[in-house]
């Protein structure tokens, strides 16, 4: 069988979504088109927007979005912090995630999804989620599940345990796929490698998001939760990355990696428009190499 499919794997971390978007913009300008896409966490947002043809919306929102928009409330205010503590004590999570669904659910996105999902053409896009009960990753084909379930799958792919509640899809509670592995490229190559000519991975590794220093101690429940997750994610993501490289070599798939630069942050959720613009430009520049 002749290999013709070009694949794209997008890793997680909402902080680095502007980097992913910038790199994707450059790849598109250079004439790249992708047939198979897998996205983890923030990568599922970027992959979905690319698949349906809403990249202009992605490029704009990846720079302009705020944490208050994502969580549907001002999480930095004193009142917001008190509400988060009370919610954690009574419900087991710090924030709701209503804002992300609202950002995704627009009339334009709905129309583009309808066109994409009913067309024979266009890429296939998989959202990488995690089933905690069965301790395994789940990959949801967004083109086949319908609009509402596709949006729920993207929100699930971004739902970090403790920080936000799981998303229930068909009776199963799903969390952020990054809880298992930071990128879904290993699964994509294992399942569709026999069709793939090439693979591009836009990769924001956890160890590149924050330097570990003694004076950089967690100052909130969210940050403590992040640190617990990071220890597991770094180890598993490194294993998955090495496995993907070996699989690509064995299956003769040309693999390219675009790594986000290291930045120092107290929290994965630090973001503002100035920093987002900087990351977007960095992604654009890195994709040229």
CSV table of C-alpha atoms in Angstrom, one decimal:
chain,number,residue,atom,x,y,z
A,1,UNK,CA,0.0,0.0,0.0
A,2,UNK,CA,1.3,3.4,-1.0
A,3,UNK,CA,1.7,5.8,2.0
A,4,UNK,CA,0.1,9.1,1.3
A,5,UNK,CA,-1.3,10.4,4.6
A,6,UNK,CA,0.4,13.4,6.3
A,7,UNK,CA,-0.2,13.4,10.0
A,8,UNK,CA,-0.1,16.1,12.7
A,9,UNK,CA,0.2,15.6,16.5
A,10,UNK,CA,-0.4,18.5,18.8
A,11,UNK,CA,0.6,18.3,22.5
A,12,UNK,CA,-1.1,19.8,25.5
A,13,UNK,CA,-0.8,22.8,27.8
A,14,UNK,CA,-3.1,25.8,27.4
A,15,UNK,CA,-0.2,28.1,28.2
A,16,UNK,CA,1.6,27.0,25.0
A,17,UNK,CA,-1.5,27.1,22.8
A,18,UNK,CA,-0.3,30.4,21.2
A,19,UNK,CA,3.0,28.7,20.3
A,20,UNK,CA,1.1,25.8,18.7
A,21,UNK,CA,-1.1,28.2,16.8
A,22,UNK,CA,1.8,30.2,15.6
A,23,UNK,CA,3.7,27.1,14.4
A,24,UNK,CA,0.5,25.9,12.7
A,25,UNK,CA,0.1,29.2,10.9
A,26,UNK,CA,3.6,28.9,9.4
A,27,UNK,CA,3.1,25.3,8.4
A,28,UNK,CA,-0.1,26.3,6.6
A,29,UNK,CA,1.6,29.2,4.8
A,30,UNK,CA,4.3,26.8,3.7
A,31,UNK,CA,1.7,24.7,1.9
A,32,UNK,CA,1.4,21.9,4.4
A,33,UNK,CA,-1.9,20.0,4.5
A,34,UNK,CA,-2.7,17.2,7.0
A,35,UNK,CA,-5.0,14.2,6.7
A,36,UNK,CA,-4.7,12.8,10.2
A,37,UNK,CA,-4.6,14.9,13.4
A,38,UNK,CA,-4.4,14.0,17.1
A,39,UNK,CA,-4.6,16.7,19.8
A,40,UNK,CA,-4.1,16.5,23.5
A,41,UNK,CA,-5.5,19.2,25.8
A,42,UNK,CA,-4.9,22.6,24.2
A,43,UNK,CA,-3.7,20.7,21.1
A,44,UNK,CA,-7.2,19.3,20.6
A,45,UNK,CA,-8.5,22.9,20.3
A,46,UNK,CA,-5.9,23.8,17.7
A,47,UNK,CA,-6.4,20.5,15.8
A,48,UNK,CA,-10.2,20.9,15.8
A,49,UNK,CA,-10.0,24.4,14.5
A,50,UNK,CA,-7.6,23.4,11.7
A,51,UNK,CA,-9.7,20.4,10.7
A,52,UNK,CA,-13.0,22.4,10.3
A,53,UNK,CA,-11.2,25.4,8.6
A,54,UNK,CA,-11.5,27.9,11.5
A,55,UNK,CA,-7.8,28.7,11.8
A,56,UNK,CA,-8.4,32.5,11.7
A,57,UNK,CA,-10.5,32.2,14.8
A,58,UNK,CA,-7.8,30.0,16.4
A,59,UNK,CA,-5.0,32.4,15.6
A,60,UNK,CA,-7.0,35.3,17.1
A,61,UNK,CA,-8.3,33.6,20.2
A,62,UNK,CA,-5.0,31.9,21.1
A,63,UNK,CA,-3.6,35.3,21.7
A,64,UNK,CA,-6.6,37.1,23.1
A,65,UNK,CA,-8.1,34.5,25.5
A,66,UNK,CA,-8.0,35.0,29.2
A,67,UNK,CA,-8.2,32.6,32.1
A,68,UNK,CA,-11.5,34.2,33.2
A,69,UNK,CA,-13.0,33.4,29.8
A,70,UNK,CA,-11.9,29.7,30.1
A,71,UNK,CA,-13.2,29.2,33.6
A,72,UNK,CA,-16.2,31.5,33.2
A,73,UNK,CA,-15.3,33.6,36.3
A,74,UNK,CA,-12.6,35.9,37.5
A,75,UNK,CA,-10.3,33.3,39.2
A,76,UNK,CA,-7.7,35.9,40.2
A,77,UNK,CA,-10.1,38.0,42.4
A,78,UNK,CA,-10.3,37.4,46.1
A,79,UNK,CA,-13.9,36.3,45.7
A,80,UNK,CA,-12.9,33.9,42.9
A,81,UNK,CA,-10.3,32.3,45.1
A,82,UNK,CA,-12.7,31.9,47.9
A,83,UNK,CA,-15.3,30.3,45.6
A,84,UNK,CA,-12.6,27.9,44.3
A,85,UNK,CA,-11.7,26.8,47.8
A,86,UNK,CA,-15.3,26.2,48.7
A,87,UNK,CA,-16.0,24.4,45.5
A,88,UNK,CA,-13.0,22.1,46.1
A,89,UNK,CA,-14.2,21.3,49.7
A,90,UNK,CA,-17.7,20.4,48.6
A,91,UNK,CA,-17.3,19.2,45.0
A,92,UNK,CA,-13.7,18.0,44.8
A,93,UNK,CA,-12.6,20.5,42.0
A,94,UNK,CA,-11.5,24.1,42.0
A,95,UNK,CA,-13.2,25.6,38.9
A,96,UNK,CA,-15.9,25.0,36.4
A,97,UNK,CA,-15.0,24.9,32.7
A,98,UNK,CA,-18.1,26.5,31.2
A,99,UNK,CA,-16.1,29.3,29.5
A,100,UNK,CA,-14.1,26.9,27.2
A,101,UNK,CA,-17.3,25.4,25.8
A,102,UNK,CA,-18.7,28.9,25.2
A,103,UNK,CA,-15.5,30.0,23.4
A,104,UNK,CA,-15.8,27.0,21.1
A,105,UNK,CA,-19.5,27.1,20.5
A,106,UNK,CA,-20.1,29.9,18.0
A,107,UNK,CA,-22.4,30.0,14.9
A,108,UNK,CA,-19.4,30.0,12.6
A,109,UNK,CA,-17.8,27.0,14.3
A,110,UNK,CA,-21.2,25.1,14.1
A,111,UNK,CA,-21.6,25.8,10.4
A,112,UNK,CA,-18.0,24.8,9.6
A,113,UNK,CA,-18.3,21.6,11.7
A,114,UNK,CA,-21.5,20.7,9.8
A,115,UNK,CA,-19.7,21.1,6.4
A,116,UNK,CA,-16.7,19.2,7.6
A,117,UNK,CA,-18.5,16.3,9.2
A,118,UNK,CA,-20.7,15.6,6.2
A,119,UNK,CA,-18.0,15.9,3.6
A,120,UNK,CA,-16.0,13.0,2.3
A,121,UNK,CA,-12.9,15.3,2.2
A,122,UNK,CA,-11.1,17.0,5.1
A,123,UNK,CA,-8.8,15.6,7.7
A,124,UNK,CA,-9.8,13.2,10.5
A,125,UNK,CA,-9.3,14.7,13.9
A,126,UNK,CA,-8.9,12.8,17.2
A,127,UNK,CA,-9.3,14.3,20.7
A,128,UNK,CA,-7.0,12.6,23.3
A,129,UNK,CA,-8.8,12.1,26.6
A,130,UNK,CA,-8.2,10.0,29.6
A,131,UNK,CA,-10.5,7.4,31.3
A,132,UNK,CA,-9.5,7.4,34.9
A,133,UNK,CA,-11.6,4.4,35.9
A,134,UNK,CA,-9.9,2.2,33.3
A,135,UNK,CA,-6.6,4.0,33.6
A,136,UNK,CA,-6.2,4.4,29.8
A,137,UNK,CA,-6.2,7.0,27.1
A,138,UNK,CA,-9.3,7.4,24.8
A,139,UNK,CA,-9.2,8.9,21.4
A,140,UNK,CA,-12.4,10.3,20.0
A,141,UNK,CA,-13.0,10.8,16.3
A,142,UNK,CA,-14.5,14.3,16.3
A,143,UNK,CA,-15.8,14.0,12.7
A,144,UNK,CA,-18.1,11.1,13.5
A,145,UNK,CA,-19.6,11.9,16.9
A,146,UNK,CA,-21.7,15.0,16.2
A,147,UNK,CA,-21.3,18.6,17.1
A,148,UNK,CA,-22.2,18.6,20.8
A,149,UNK,CA,-20.2,15.5,21.6
A,150,UNK,CA,-17.2,16.8,19.7
A,151,UNK,CA,-17.2,20.0,21.8
A,152,UNK,CA,-17.6,17.9,25.0
A,153,UNK,CA,-14.6,15.8,23.9
A,154,UNK,CA,-12.4,18.8,23.4
A,155,UNK,CA,-13.4,20.2,26.8
A,156,UNK,CA,-12.7,16.7,28.3
A,157,UNK,CA,-9.3,16.7,26.6
A,158,UNK,CA,-8.5,20.0,28.5
A,159,UNK,CA,-10.0,19.0,31.9
A,160,UNK,CA,-7.2,18.6,34.4
A,161,UNK,CA,-8.2,16.5,37.4
A,162,UNK,CA,-8.8,18.5,40.6
A,163,UNK,CA,-8.7,21.8,38.7
A,164,UNK,CA,-12.0,21.1,36.9
A,165,UNK,CA,-14.5,18.3,36.9
A,166,UNK,CA,-14.5,15.4,34.4
A,167,UNK,CA,-16.7,15.5,31.3
A,168,UNK,CA,-19.2,12.6,31.0
A,169,UNK,CA,-19.5,11.2,27.5
A,170,UNK,CA,-21.8,8.2,27.0
A,171,UNK,CA,-21.7,7.4,30.7
A,172,UNK,CA,-17.9,7.6,31.0
A,173,UNK,CA,-16.0,10.4,32.9
A,174,UNK,CA,-13.1,11.7,30.9
A,175,UNK,CA,-10.2,14.0,31.8
A,176,UNK,CA,-7.3,15.6,30.1
A,177,UNK,CA,-5.4,13.1,27.9
A,178,UNK,CA,-2.2,14.8,29.1
A,179,UNK,CA,-2.7,12.9,32.4
A,180,UNK,CA,-1.5,9.8,30.6
A,181,UNK,CA,0.8,11.3,27.9
A,182,UNK,CA,1.4,14.8,26.8
A,183,UNK,CA,1.0,14.0,23.1
A,184,UNK,CA,-1.0,11.3,21.2
A,185,UNK,CA,1.6,10.7,18.4
A,186,UNK,CA,2.4,7.2,19.6
A,187,UNK,CA,-1.2,6.1,19.3
A,188,UNK,CA,-1.6,7.7,15.9
A,189,UNK,CA,1.5,6.0,14.4
A,190,UNK,CA,0.6,2.7,16.0
A,191,UNK,CA,-3.0,2.8,14.5
A,192,UNK,CA,-2.4,4.6,11.2
A,193,UNK,CA,1.3,4.3,10.5
A,194,UNK,CA,0.7,1.9,7.6
A,195,UNK,CA,-1.0,4.9,5.8
A,196,UNK,CA,1.4,7.6,6.9
A,197,UNK,CA,4.0,9.2,4.8
A,198,UNK,CA,5.0,11.9,7.4
A,199,UNK,CA,4.3,13.1,10.9
A,200,UNK,CA,4.8,16.6,12.3
A,201,UNK,CA,4.6,17.0,16.1
A,202,UNK,CA,4.3,20.4,17.7
A,203,UNK,CA,5.5,19.6,21.2
A,204,UNK,CA,5.3,21.5,24.4
A,205,UNK,CA,7.1,19.4,26.9
A,206,UNK,CA,6.2,19.9,30.6
A,207,UNK,CA,9.9,20.1,31.5
A,208,UNK,CA,10.2,23.0,29.1
A,209,UNK,CA,7.3,24.9,30.6
A,210,UNK,CA,8.8,25.4,34.0
A,211,UNK,CA,12.3,25.2,35.4
A,212,UNK,CA,12.5,23.5,38.7
A,213,UNK,CA,14.0,25.8,41.4
A,214,UNK,CA,13.9,25.5,45.1
A,215,UNK,CA,12.5,29.0,45.5
A,216,UNK,CA,9.7,28.3,43.0
A,217,UNK,CA,7.3,26.6,45.4
A,218,UNK,CA,3.6,25.9,44.7
A,219,UNK,CA,1.5,28.6,46.3
A,220,UNK,CA,-2.0,27.2,45.7
A,221,UNK,CA,-4.0,24.0,45.4
A,222,UNK,CA,-3.9,24.3,41.6
A,223,UNK,CA,-0.2,24.6,41.5
A,224,UNK,CA,0.3,21.6,43.9
A,225,UNK,CA,-2.0,19.6,41.7
A,226,UNK,CA,0.1,20.5,38.7
A,227,UNK,CA,3.3,19.3,40.4
A,228,UNK,CA,1.8,15.9,41.2
A,229,UNK,CA,0.6,15.5,37.6
A,230,UNK,CA,3.9,16.7,36.2
A,231,UNK,CA,6.0,14.0,37.8
A,232,UNK,CA,3.9,11.4,36.1
A,233,UNK,CA,3.5,13.2,32.8
A,234,UNK,CA,7.2,13.9,32.2
A,235,UNK,CA,8.1,10.3,32.6
A,236,UNK,CA,5.3,8.9,30.5
A,237,UNK,CA,5.6,11.6,27.8
A,238,UNK,CA,9.3,10.9,27.4
A,239,UNK,CA,8.6,7.2,27.0
A,240,UNK,CA,5.9,8.0,24.4
A,241,UNK,CA,8.2,10.3,22.5
A,242,UNK,CA,11.0,7.8,22.3
A,243,UNK,CA,8.5,5.1,21.2
A,244,UNK,CA,7.1,7.3,18.5
A,245,UNK,CA,10.6,8.0,17.1
A,246,UNK,CA,11.3,4.2,17.0
A,247,UNK,CA,7.9,3.4,15.4
A,248,UNK,CA,8.5,6.1,12.7
A,249,UNK,CA,11.9,4.7,11.9
A,250,UNK,CA,10.6,1.2,11.7
A,251,UNK,CA,7.6,2.1,9.5
A,252,UNK,CA,9.7,4.5,7.4
A,253,UNK,CA,7.7,7.6,8.3
A,254,UNK,CA,9.4,11.0,8.0
A,255,UNK,CA,9.0,12.6,11.5
A,256,UNK,CA,9.5,16.2,12.3
A,257,UNK,CA,9.4,17.8,15.8
A,258,UNK,CA,8.8,21.4,16.6
A,259,UNK,CA,9.6,21.9,20.3
A,260,UNK,CA,8.4,24.9,22.3
A,261,UNK,CA,11.1,26.9,24.0
A,262,UNK,CA,11.6,26.7,27.8
A,263,UNK,CA,10.0,29.5,29.8
A,264,UNK,CA,10.0,30.0,33.5
A,265,UNK,CA,6.6,30.0,35.1
A,266,UNK,CA,5.2,29.5,38.6
A,267,UNK,CA,2.0,28.0,37.1
A,268,UNK,CA,1.1,26.4,33.9
A,269,UNK,CA,-1.9,28.8,33.8
A,270,UNK,CA,0.1,32.0,33.7
A,271,UNK,CA,-0.9,33.9,30.6
A,272,UNK,CA,-1.6,37.4,29.3
A,273,UNK,CA,-1.9,38.9,25.9
A,274,UNK,CA,1.7,40.2,25.7
A,275,UNK,CA,3.2,36.8,26.6
A,276,UNK,CA,0.7,35.1,24.2
A,277,UNK,CA,1.8,37.3,21.3
A,278,UNK,CA,5.4,36.5,22.1
A,279,UNK,CA,4.7,32.8,22.1
A,280,UNK,CA,2.7,33.0,18.9
A,281,UNK,CA,5.7,34.6,17.2
A,282,UNK,CA,8.1,32.1,18.6
A,283,UNK,CA,5.9,29.2,17.2
A,284,UNK,CA,5.8,30.9,13.8
A,285,UNK,CA,9.6,31.2,13.8
A,286,UNK,CA,10.4,27.7,15.1
A,287,UNK,CA,8.2,26.2,12.4
A,288,UNK,CA,10.5,27.7,9.7
A,289,UNK,CA,13.4,25.7,10.8
